[in-house]
Coordinates of C-alpha atoms in Angstrom, one line a residue:
M1 CA -17.7 7.4 9.5
S2 CA -14.7 7.7 11.9
P3 CA -12.3 4.3 11.5
A4 CA -13.1 1.7 13.5
P5 CA -11.0 0.0 16.0
L6 CA -8.1 -2.0 14.2
K7 CA -6.0 -4.1 17.0
M8 CA -3.9 -7.8 16.5
E9 CA -5.5 -11.4 17.9
G10 CA -3.6 -14.1 17.8
R11 CA -2.2 -13.0 14.4
V12 CA -6.2 -11.6 12.8
V13 CA -6.6 -8.7 11.9
V14 CA -10.0 -7.5 14.5
L15 CA -12.3 -4.7 13.2
Q16 CA -15.0 -4.0 15.5
Q17 CA -18.0 -2.1 14.0
R18 CA -19.3 1.2 14.4
P19 CA -23.2 3.0 13.9
P20 CA -22.5 4.8 10.6
T21 CA -22.6 8.6 10.3
P22 CA -26.0 9.6 8.8
P23 CA -25.0 10.7 4.7
P24 CA -25.2 14.3 4.6
S25 CA -27.5 16.6 2.7
A26 CA -27.0 16.7 -1.2
P27 CA -24.6 19.3 -2.0
S28 CA -24.6 21.2 -4.9
P29 CA -21.7 21.9 -6.4
D30 CA -20.2 25.0 -8.8
P31 CA -19.5 22.9 -11.9
R32 CA -16.4 24.7 -12.7
S33 CA -14.4 23.8 -9.4
G34 CA -16.0 21.1 -7.6
F35 CA -16.5 23.1 -5.0
D36 CA -20.4 23.7 -2.2
A37 CA -20.6 27.4 -0.9
A38 CA -23.1 26.4 1.1
S39 CA -21.5 23.5 3.5
R40 CA -18.0 24.5 2.1
T41 CA -16.2 21.8 0.8
F42 CA -15.2 19.9 -3.0
H43 CA -16.5 17.7 -4.5
S44 CA -15.2 15.7 -7.5
L45 CA -16.0 17.3 -11.5
R46 CA -15.5 13.2 -12.5
P47 CA -18.9 11.6 -12.7
N48 CA -19.9 9.5 -9.4
V49 CA -19.2 5.4 -10.3
S50 CA -21.4 2.9 -8.9
L51 CA -20.4 0.5 -6.5
P52 CA -20.9 -2.6 -5.3
L53 CA -23.2 -3.1 -2.5
P54 CA -20.5 -2.5 0.8
D55 CA -22.7 -5.5 2.5
R56 CA -22.6 -8.3 -0.5
P57 CA -19.5 -10.5 0.1
L58 CA -16.4 -9.7 -2.4
S59 CA -13.0 -10.2 -2.4
F60 CA -10.2 -8.4 -4.2
L61 CA -9.7 -11.0 -6.7
A62 CA -13.8 -11.9 -7.2
Y63 CA -14.1 -8.2 -8.5
V64 CA -11.5 -8.8 -10.8
L65 CA -12.7 -11.7 -12.0
S66 CA -16.1 -10.0 -12.3
L67 CA -14.3 -7.5 -14.6
L68 CA -12.2 -9.8 -16.8
P69 CA -13.8 -11.1 -20.7
C70 CA -14.7 -14.7 -21.0
P71 CA -12.9 -16.0 -22.9
L72 CA -9.5 -14.1 -21.6
P73 CA -7.0 -12.0 -22.7
S74 CA -4.8 -13.5 -25.5
H75 CA -2.2 -11.3 -24.4
P76 CA 0.6 -12.1 -21.5
A77 CA -1.0 -11.4 -17.9
L78 CA 2.7 -10.6 -16.9
V79 CA 5.9 -10.3 -18.9
D80 CA 9.8 -10.5 -16.4
A81 CA 11.1 -7.6 -18.2
A82 CA 14.8 -9.3 -17.7
T83 CA 14.3 -12.3 -19.7
G84 CA 10.7 -12.0 -22.0
H85 CA 9.2 -15.0 -19.5
A86 CA 5.6 -14.5 -19.8
I87 CA 2.1 -15.7 -18.2
S88 CA -0.6 -15.8 -19.9
F89 CA -4.4 -14.5 -17.3
A90 CA -5.3 -18.1 -17.7
D91 CA -2.3 -19.6 -16.3
L92 CA -2.3 -17.1 -13.7
L93 CA -5.4 -17.8 -12.8
S94 CA -5.0 -21.0 -12.3
R95 CA -1.7 -20.6 -10.4
V96 CA -3.7 -18.5 -8.4
R97 CA -6.0 -21.4 -7.3
S98 CA -3.6 -23.9 -6.9
L99 CA -1.9 -21.5 -4.7
A100 CA -4.9 -20.7 -2.1
A101 CA -6.0 -24.4 -2.0
A102 CA -2.3 -24.8 -1.1
L103 CA -1.6 -21.6 1.8
R104 CA -4.9 -22.8 2.9
S105 CA -4.2 -26.8 3.2
R106 CA -0.3 -26.7 3.3
I107 CA 0.3 -24.0 5.1
G108 CA -2.8 -23.0 7.3
L109 CA -3.2 -19.8 6.3
A110 CA -6.9 -18.6 7.6
K111 CA -9.1 -15.9 6.9
G112 CA -8.4 -12.6 8.4
H113 CA -4.7 -14.1 8.7
V114 CA -1.2 -11.6 8.6
V115 CA 0.9 -12.9 5.7
F116 CA 4.8 -10.4 5.6
I117 CA 6.4 -10.5 2.2
L118 CA 10.1 -9.3 1.7
A119 CA 10.4 -10.0 -1.5
P120 CA 12.2 -7.9 -4.8
A121 CA 9.1 -7.5 -7.4
G122 CA 8.7 -11.0 -9.9
L123 CA 6.1 -13.4 -11.7
D124 CA 5.6 -14.9 -8.4
V125 CA 5.1 -12.2 -6.5
P126 CA 1.2 -11.0 -8.1
A127 CA 0.5 -14.5 -7.4
L128 CA 0.4 -15.1 -4.3
Y129 CA -1.1 -11.6 -3.7
L130 CA -3.8 -13.2 -5.6
A131 CA -3.9 -16.2 -3.4
L132 CA -3.5 -14.1 -0.1
L133 CA -6.5 -12.1 -0.9
S134 CA -8.8 -14.7 -2.1
I135 CA -8.9 -16.9 1.0
G136 CA -9.0 -13.1 2.7
A137 CA -5.3 -13.2 4.4
V138 CA -4.0 -10.2 5.2
I139 CA -1.3 -8.9 2.4
S140 CA 2.5 -6.7 4.7
A141 CA 4.9 -6.1 2.2
A142 CA 8.0 -4.2 2.6
N143 CA 11.5 -3.7 1.0
P144 CA 13.5 -5.9 1.1
A145 CA 16.2 -3.5 1.6
S146 CA 15.1 -2.6 4.8
T147 CA 17.3 -3.5 7.9
P148 CA 17.4 -6.1 10.1
A149 CA 16.9 -3.3 13.2
E150 CA 13.9 -2.0 10.8
I151 CA 11.8 -4.7 9.5
A152 CA 11.4 -5.6 13.0
H153 CA 9.3 -2.9 13.9
L154 CA 7.6 -3.3 11.0
V155 CA 7.2 -7.4 12.4
S156 CA 5.6 -5.6 15.8
L157 CA 3.1 -4.0 14.1
S158 CA 1.9 -6.1 11.7
D159 CA 2.3 -9.3 14.0
P160 CA 2.7 -11.8 10.7
R161 CA 0.9 -15.5 10.9
I162 CA 3.8 -16.8 8.6
A163 CA 6.7 -14.5 5.9
F164 CA 7.4 -15.3 2.2
A165 CA 11.1 -14.6 1.6
R166 CA 13.7 -14.8 -0.8
S167 CA 16.8 -16.6 0.4
D168 CA 19.0 -13.2 0.5
S169 CA 16.7 -11.7 3.0
A170 CA 15.0 -13.7 5.3
G171 CA 17.8 -13.3 7.3
K172 CA 16.8 -10.9 8.2
L173 CA 13.3 -11.2 9.3
P174 CA 13.5 -12.2 13.3
R175 CA 14.0 -15.3 14.8
H176 CA 10.4 -15.9 16.2
V177 CA 8.7 -15.3 12.3
A178 CA 8.7 -19.1 10.4
A179 CA 9.2 -18.5 6.4
V180 CA 9.0 -19.9 3.2
L181 CA 11.5 -19.3 0.9
L182 CA 10.2 -17.9 -2.8
D183 CA 12.9 -19.6 -4.3
S184 CA 13.1 -22.7 -3.0
P185 CA 11.7 -25.4 -4.3
R186 CA 9.0 -25.6 -1.5
F187 CA 7.5 -23.4 -2.8
R188 CA 7.0 -23.7 -6.2
S189 CA 6.0 -27.2 -5.1
L190 CA 2.3 -25.4 -3.9
F191 CA 1.7 -24.1 -7.4
D192 CA 1.3 -28.1 -7.8
G193 CA -2.3 -28.2 -6.8
D194 CA -2.5 -31.8 -6.0
G195 CA -5.7 -31.9 -6.8
E196 CA -7.3 -29.9 -4.0
E197 CA -10.4 -28.8 -3.5
V198 CA -10.4 -25.0 -4.1
V199 CA -13.0 -24.4 -1.3
E200 CA -14.5 -20.9 -2.1
E201 CA -13.6 -18.3 1.2
E202 CA -17.1 -15.7 2.3
V203 CA -15.2 -12.8 2.2
E204 CA -16.6 -9.6 3.2
Q205 CA -15.5 -6.0 1.5
S206 CA -15.3 -5.2 5.0
N207 CA -12.2 -7.4 5.8
V208 CA -8.6 -6.4 6.0
A209 CA -7.0 -6.6 2.2
V210 CA -3.7 -5.1 2.9
I211 CA -1.5 -3.4 5.3
Q212 CA 0.9 -1.4 3.9
Y213 CA 4.2 1.3 6.1
S214 CA 3.2 5.0 5.7
S215 CA 6.9 6.8 4.1
G216 CA 7.9 7.4 8.1
T217 CA 9.9 10.2 6.5
T218 CA 7.6 12.8 8.9
G219 CA 7.3 10.7 12.2
M220 CA 7.0 6.9 13.1
V221 CA 6.0 4.2 10.6
K222 CA 2.6 3.2 11.3
A223 CA 0.8 0.5 10.0
A224 CA -2.1 1.6 7.9
A225 CA -5.1 -1.1 7.6
L226 CA -7.2 -1.0 3.9
S227 CA -9.8 -3.0 2.7
H228 CA -11.1 -5.1 -0.2
R229 CA -13.3 -1.8 -1.2
N230 CA -11.2 0.3 -0.6
F231 CA -8.9 -0.7 -3.6
I232 CA -12.3 -2.5 -5.5
A233 CA -13.3 1.0 -4.9
M234 CA -10.3 2.7 -6.4
V235 CA -10.6 0.1 -9.2
A236 CA -13.6 0.5 -10.7
G237 CA -12.4 4.4 -11.6
F238 CA -10.0 3.0 -13.7
H239 CA -12.2 0.9 -15.0
A240 CA -14.7 3.4 -15.9
T241 CA -12.4 5.1 -17.2
R242 CA -10.1 3.1 -19.5
E243 CA -8.6 2.7 -22.1
P244 CA -10.4 0.9 -25.5
K245 CA -7.8 -1.1 -25.9
A246 CA -5.3 -3.1 -23.9
E247 CA -2.6 -1.6 -22.7
V248 CA 0.7 -2.7 -22.3
F249 CA 1.3 -1.5 -19.1
L250 CA 4.8 -1.1 -17.5
L251 CA 5.2 -1.4 -13.7
G252 CA 7.8 1.2 -12.4
A253 CA 6.9 1.3 -9.1
P254 CA 8.4 -1.5 -6.2
L255 CA 5.5 -4.2 -6.1
F256 CA 5.8 -3.9 -1.8
H257 CA 5.1 0.4 -2.5
S258 CA 1.4 1.4 -2.2
M259 CA 1.5 2.7 -6.0
G260 CA 3.7 -0.2 -7.5
F261 CA 0.3 -2.9 -5.8
F262 CA -2.3 -0.6 -6.3
F263 CA -1.3 -0.6 -10.1
L264 CA 0.2 -4.0 -10.4
L265 CA -3.9 -4.6 -8.8
K266 CA -5.3 -2.5 -11.5
A267 CA -3.2 -3.8 -14.4
L268 CA -4.4 -7.3 -14.4
A269 CA -8.2 -6.4 -13.7
L270 CA -8.9 -4.1 -16.6
G271 CA -6.7 -6.7 -17.9
E272 CA -3.7 -5.2 -19.4
T273 CA -0.1 -6.8 -20.1
T274 CA 2.1 -6.0 -16.9
V275 CA 6.5 -5.9 -18.2
V276 CA 7.5 -6.9 -14.7
M277 CA 10.9 -5.2 -13.4
G278 CA 11.5 -7.4 -10.9
G279 CA 13.9 -4.6 -9.2
R280 CA 16.7 -5.3 -10.8
G281 CA 18.8 -1.9 -12.2
G282 CA 17.7 1.7 -12.9
V283 CA 16.5 3.9 -15.6
K284 CA 18.1 3.0 -18.1
Q285 CA 16.8 -1.0 -17.1
M286 CA 13.4 0.7 -17.5
L287 CA 13.6 2.8 -20.9
Q288 CA 15.0 -0.2 -22.8
A289 CA 12.4 -2.6 -20.9
A290 CA 9.8 -0.1 -22.7
E291 CA 11.4 0.2 -26.1
R292 CA 11.7 -3.3 -25.7
Y293 CA 8.6 -3.9 -25.6
R294 CA 6.4 -1.8 -26.7
V295 CA 5.0 -0.3 -23.9
T296 CA 1.6 2.3 -24.6
A297 CA 1.7 3.4 -20.4
M298 CA 4.2 3.1 -17.2
T299 CA 4.3 4.8 -13.9
A300 CA 7.6 6.7 -13.1
A301 CA 8.7 8.4 -9.4
P302 CA 9.8 11.9 -10.3
P303 CA 13.5 11.7 -10.5
V304 CA 12.6 9.3 -13.8
V305 CA 10.9 11.7 -15.3
V306 CA 13.7 14.1 -15.0
A307 CA 15.8 11.6 -16.0
M308 CA 14.1 11.0 -19.3
A309 CA 13.7 14.3 -20.5
K310 CA 17.2 14.7 -20.6
W311 CA 18.8 11.6 -21.3
P312 CA 21.7 11.8 -23.4
E313 CA 20.6 8.9 -25.9
P314 CA 17.8 8.6 -27.9
L315 CA 15.2 7.0 -26.9
D316 CA 12.8 5.3 -29.7
L317 CA 9.4 5.4 -27.0
E318 CA 6.4 5.8 -29.7
A319 CA 4.2 3.1 -28.5
L320 CA 4.0 5.3 -25.3
E321 CA 1.4 6.9 -24.6
H322 CA 1.3 8.3 -21.6
I323 CA 3.2 8.4 -18.2
T324 CA 1.6 8.1 -14.1
C325 CA 4.1 10.4 -12.1
G326 CA 3.7 10.2 -8.5
G327 CA 5.2 9.9 -5.1
A328 CA 6.9 13.0 -4.6
P329 CA 6.7 16.8 -6.4
L330 CA 7.5 17.4 -9.8
P331 CA 9.4 19.9 -10.7
E332 CA 7.9 22.6 -12.8
A333 CA 10.8 22.7 -15.6
S334 CA 11.5 19.4 -15.2
A335 CA 7.8 18.6 -16.6
V336 CA 8.1 21.4 -19.0
R337 CA 11.3 19.6 -20.7
F338 CA 9.5 16.0 -20.6
M339 CA 6.9 17.5 -22.8
R340 CA 8.9 19.0 -24.6
R341 CA 11.1 15.9 -25.7
F342 CA 8.2 13.5 -26.0
P343 CA 5.2 16.1 -26.4
R344 CA 3.1 12.4 -27.7
V345 CA 3.4 11.3 -24.5
E346 CA 0.7 12.1 -21.2
L347 CA 2.4 13.3 -18.8
R348 CA 0.0 12.7 -16.0
Q349 CA 0.5 13.7 -12.5
G350 CA -2.0 12.5 -9.4
Y351 CA -1.9 12.9 -5.5
G352 CA -2.6 10.6 -2.7
S353 CA -1.2 8.6 0.3
T354 CA -1.1 4.4 1.1
E355 CA -3.5 6.3 3.8
G356 CA -6.2 8.0 1.5
G357 CA -5.2 6.3 -1.8
G358 CA -5.6 8.1 -4.7
I359 CA -7.1 11.5 -4.3
S360 CA -6.6 13.1 -7.7
R361 CA -4.9 12.6 -10.9
M362 CA -5.3 13.4 -14.2
I363 CA -7.2 11.7 -17.1
C364 CA -6.6 13.5 -20.0
K365 CA -4.1 15.6 -22.0
E366 CA -5.6 19.2 -21.6
E367 CA -5.1 18.0 -17.7
C368 CA -1.4 17.3 -18.6
R369 CA -1.3 20.7 -19.3
R370 CA -1.8 21.5 -15.8
V371 CA 1.8 21.1 -14.8
R372 CA 2.1 22.8 -11.4
S373 CA -1.3 20.3 -10.1
A374 CA -2.1 17.1 -8.9
G375 CA -4.8 16.8 -11.3
R376 CA -8.6 17.3 -10.5
L377 CA -10.5 14.9 -7.4
S378 CA -10.7 11.5 -8.5
H379 CA -14.2 9.4 -8.4
N380 CA -15.8 9.7 -5.6
V381 CA -13.6 11.8 -3.2
E382 CA -14.8 14.8 -1.6
A383 CA -12.4 17.3 0.0
K384 CA -12.7 20.7 2.0
L385 CA -9.4 22.8 3.1
V386 CA -8.7 24.0 7.0
D387 CA -7.0 26.6 8.5
N388 CA -5.0 24.6 10.8
A389 CA -4.6 27.3 13.0
T390 CA -8.4 29.0 13.3
G391 CA -11.0 25.5 11.8
E392 CA -12.2 27.3 9.7
R393 CA -13.2 25.8 6.2
L394 CA -11.6 27.5 3.7
S395 CA -12.7 28.2 -0.6
I396 CA -11.6 27.9 -3.6
G397 CA -7.3 29.5 -3.7
Q398 CA -7.2 29.6 0.0
T399 CA -4.8 26.8 1.7
G400 CA -4.6 25.2 4.8
E401 CA -4.5 21.3 4.8
L402 CA -6.3 19.2 3.2
W403 CA -9.1 16.4 4.7
V404 CA -10.2 14.2 2.5
R405 CA -13.6 11.3 2.3
S406 CA -14.0 8.3 0.1
P407 CA -14.4 4.9 -0.5
F408 CA -10.5 4.8 -0.9
V409 CA -9.1 6.1 2.5
M410 CA -7.6 3.5 5.1
L411 CA -9.8 1.4 7.9
G412 CA -7.1 3.3 10.3
Y413 CA -3.6 2.2 12.1
V414 CA -3.9 -1.0 13.4
G415 CA -3.6 -1.3 17.8
N416 CA -2.8 2.7 16.9
E417 CA -5.5 4.4 18.1
Q418 CA -4.2 7.3 19.7
A419 CA -2.9 8.4 15.9
N420 CA -6.7 7.2 14.5
A421 CA -8.2 10.2 16.9
I422 CA -5.0 12.7 15.6
T423 CA -5.6 11.3 12.4
F424 CA -9.7 10.7 11.1
D425 CA -13.1 13.5 13.1
A426 CA -15.8 12.4 14.3
N427 CA -17.8 12.6 10.7
G428 CA -15.1 10.0 9.2
W429 CA -12.5 12.7 7.6
L430 CA -8.8 12.0 7.0
K431 CA -6.4 14.8 7.9
T432 CA -3.8 14.6 5.1
G433 CA -1.8 17.3 7.1
D434 CA -1.0 18.4 3.3
L435 CA -0.6 22.0 2.9
C436 CA -3.2 22.4 -0.4
Y437 CA -5.1 24.7 -2.1
F438 CA -8.0 24.9 -4.9
D439 CA -8.1 26.9 -8.2
E440 CA -10.4 27.6 -9.9
D441 CA -10.5 24.7 -12.4
G442 CA -11.0 22.6 -9.3
F443 CA -7.5 22.0 -10.1
L444 CA -5.7 20.7 -6.5
H445 CA -2.1 22.5 -5.8
V446 CA -0.3 20.9 -3.2
V447 CA 2.0 22.9 -0.6
G448 CA 3.7 21.2 1.4
R449 CA 3.6 18.9 4.7
L450 CA 1.9 21.1 7.6
K451 CA 4.4 19.8 10.4
E452 CA 7.3 20.8 7.9
L453 CA 6.7 24.9 8.1
I454 CA 9.1 26.7 8.6
K455 CA 8.1 28.5 11.8
Y456 CA 9.6 32.6 10.3
K457 CA 9.0 34.8 13.7
A458 CA 5.0 34.9 13.7
Y459 CA 4.6 33.4 9.8
Q460 CA 5.2 29.9 8.4
V461 CA 6.6 29.2 5.1
P462 CA 6.5 25.6 2.7
P463 CA 9.5 24.1 2.4
A464 CA 7.8 23.3 -0.7
E465 CA 6.8 26.0 -2.9
L466 CA 10.6 27.6 -1.9
E467 CA 12.1 24.3 -3.4
H468 CA 9.6 24.9 -6.8
L469 CA 11.3 28.4 -7.4
L470 CA 15.6 26.7 -6.0
Q471 CA 14.5 23.6 -8.9
C472 CA 13.1 26.6 -11.9
L473 CA 15.8 28.8 -11.6
P474 CA 18.8 28.1 -14.7
G475 CA 21.6 26.9 -13.2
I476 CA 20.4 23.9 -10.1
A477 CA 20.1 20.7 -10.3
D478 CA 18.4 20.1 -7.0
A479 CA 17.5 21.6 -3.9
A480 CA 15.9 21.7 -0.8
V481 CA 14.5 24.1 2.3
V482 CA 15.0 23.7 5.6
P483 CA 14.5 25.5 8.5
Y484 CA 18.2 26.5 10.4
P485 CA 17.9 28.2 13.9
D486 CA 17.5 31.7 14.4
E487 CA 17.8 33.7 17.9
E488 CA 15.7 36.8 17.0
A489 CA 13.2 34.7 14.3
G490 CA 12.9 31.6 15.9
Q491 CA 13.7 29.9 12.7
I492 CA 14.9 31.2 9.0
P493 CA 14.4 29.3 6.0
M494 CA 18.1 27.9 4.5
A495 CA 18.2 26.9 1.4
L496 CA 20.8 23.2 0.5
V497 CA 21.3 23.9 -3.5
V498 CA 23.2 21.4 -6.2
P499 CA 24.2 23.5 -8.7
Q500 CA 24.6 22.0 -11.9
P501 CA 28.3 21.4 -13.2
G502 CA 29.4 24.4 -14.6
S503 CA 27.2 27.2 -12.8
N504 CA 28.2 30.2 -11.2
L505 CA 25.8 30.9 -9.7
S506 CA 26.4 32.9 -5.9
E507 CA 24.8 32.5 -2.7
I508 CA 23.5 36.2 -2.7
E509 CA 21.8 35.8 -6.1
I510 CA 19.7 32.9 -5.4
M511 CA 18.6 34.5 -2.2
D512 CA 18.4 37.5 -4.9
L513 CA 16.1 36.2 -7.1
I514 CA 14.1 34.5 -4.8
A515 CA 13.4 37.3 -3.0
K516 CA 11.8 39.1 -6.3
Q517 CA 9.0 35.8 -6.4
V518 CA 7.8 35.7 -2.9
A519 CA 6.5 37.6 0.4
P520 CA 9.0 39.3 2.3
Y521 CA 9.2 37.1 5.3
K522 CA 9.5 33.6 2.3
K523 CA 12.9 34.9 1.3
I524 CA 15.5 32.1 1.6
R525 CA 18.3 33.9 4.4
K526 CA 20.8 31.2 4.2
V527 CA 22.3 28.9 1.0
V528 CA 25.0 26.0 0.6
F529 CA 26.2 24.6 -1.6
T530 CA 26.0 20.3 -1.0
N531 CA 26.6 17.6 -3.6
Y532 CA 23.2 15.6 -3.1
I533 CA 19.7 15.4 -1.3
P534 CA 18.9 13.1 0.1
K535 CA 15.7 10.8 -1.2
T536 CA 13.3 8.2 -0.5
P537 CA 13.0 5.9 -3.7
S538 CA 10.1 7.9 -5.0
G539 CA 11.6 11.6 -4.6
K540 CA 10.9 12.6 -1.7
I541 CA 12.7 14.7 0.0
L542 CA 13.3 12.9 3.3
R543 CA 13.4 15.8 5.9
A544 CA 14.2 13.6 9.2
A545 CA 18.1 12.4 6.5
L546 CA 18.9 16.0 6.1
R547 CA 18.7 17.2 10.0
N548 CA 21.7 14.4 9.7
H549 CA 23.2 16.1 6.4
A550 CA 26.8 16.9 6.7
V551 CA 26.5 20.5 5.2
F552 CA 24.0 21.3 7.9
N553 CA 25.7 19.4 11.3
S554 CA 29.0 21.5 10.0
L555 CA 27.0 24.1 10.1
S556 CA 24.9 23.6 14.1
R557 CA 28.4 23.6 15.0
L558 CA 29.7 27.1 13.9

C-alpha cells in the first residue's frame, strides 16, 4: 500500500487513509536463500511473527504492558550509568501514569499533538516518551547539540505544540515554541500526580507515534512519521527470539537517534535493565559502565567497535554476550580484530533506516561469522533488488537498489508528497536508495548508496566497496572515496586516506594494491593523505562535508 498523505493541521498530524492494496499471491521462496523465483522477491528466513489485528486500538505502551510479566520484574528498569541511580519497573510505570495525566490536564496535550524534545539521555526521558505515547501525542526528538538554525528547520517540519528541553539547550529553540524545562521544579511537579484521574486514551495502531528525522547526509533533512504499529511490529520480533534470562542492556546510542529510541523501547518491553549513558563521555565511559554494571548486551556504533578492538588497556567484559552494531558499515578488518579479542562475544551486525526500520540483522553466533554481511532479513520483511536503469528485478548475487515492504516501514514524510512519491511505489515498496545484493544463504550485503555512485565514463563505481578494500589494507587507519572531476572520464575515484602512525605506504602503492582487487573501471586513480574523515556519531561518512574538506578544496584550486 502506498503511504497515506501526512500533513499538519493545528499542530496535529493528520493521516488520510487510502484503500488497501490487494494481497499478493502466496510466495514459494527457496528455503536457503529466501528468493522466490516466480515473483523475483526475497523473503525472510525467520518464522513469521504474529501481530495484533491492525484495526484493534492499541498504543505502544499498552502493547508493552501486555508483554511484561505479572508481577513486574524485580530488577531495575533503568540505571543512570554515571550516578548509579536506578528506577524499578513499578516506579517507572507509576511515573508514566502520573506524567500522562499531568500532560493532559496541566499542559493541555491531546492525541495527535506533536511534542519536540531537545535533551540528552536521562532517566526522565524514557518516562516522558512512554507518557506521550500513552496519550497518543507524537514524539519528535532531536540532537541537543544541533545549532539553532538546524533546530529551527526541524521545528518547521514537525510544527510542535510544545517543547521539552533542558535549560542549557532551550535557548536554541525558536521563540514561538513554548518550552517546559526538564531540569525545573515545574517539570518535577508533573510526576506528583495530585490525585488526578488517569483516563485511558484510545489510540489506533495506525496513529502517528513518532516523527524522526532522516540523517540528511546525502540531501535535505525530512520528517519521517512512524506509527505505533511500526514499533509494535519491530518489538514483536525481538520478543519472539528473546533470551531466556533478563539482560542488562547498555544503551550506547542516543535516545533521539532512531536506533537508540527503538532499542530503549525494546528493552523496556522485554523487561530488561537498561543502563543509560546520559550523553556523558565517550568510549572510555561506555566501557567503564559495561564493566561496572556487568552488562550482557549493548548497542555500539562502528567507531565504538573499532575502538574496543584496539583498546590498549585490559577490559573485564566477562558478562558481555553480544553487541548490536549498526548505523554505518563496519570494516571487515575491524570486525575480525574485535572477534579475535572478544571470541565469546557475538558481534551482531544489522541494517536499517529511519524510514524502513530494522530491515536485517544477525541473531546467533553462526550468523555473526558472516562479517561482510548485514545479516538476514528480519521477520515479516520482504525485499527485492531493482536495476536502477532498467527497472528489472534482480536475482541472487546481482546488485541493485534494495526495495522493502514490511510492517516496520514508515507511514511517510510529513508534508512532503513529492518525496513520498519518489520514495514509494504504488504497491507500498519503500525504495531505500541503497545498492545491495543477497548471497545464496540469504545474507544481505550493502554495497553503497545509489546517489553516491561515481560515474566513471559509462560505468558506475560504488565508493563503499573501495572504502572497504582500503580499510583492510595494513597501514591505513581510515579512508573515504569521492568523485573527482576529470575532463576525459567525467569523474574518477579519489581516495582520502588516513595513514596509521609509522606507515610508509605511498600513493602509488595504494593504487596498485586496490587495482589488483577490482575491475579496471573501479581503480582508484588519485590518492590524498589527510588527518581525518568527517563522520556522524554513528560512523557514517559525511559525504556533504567531504565536499568542503580542506584537502579536497586545495585540490580543486589547482
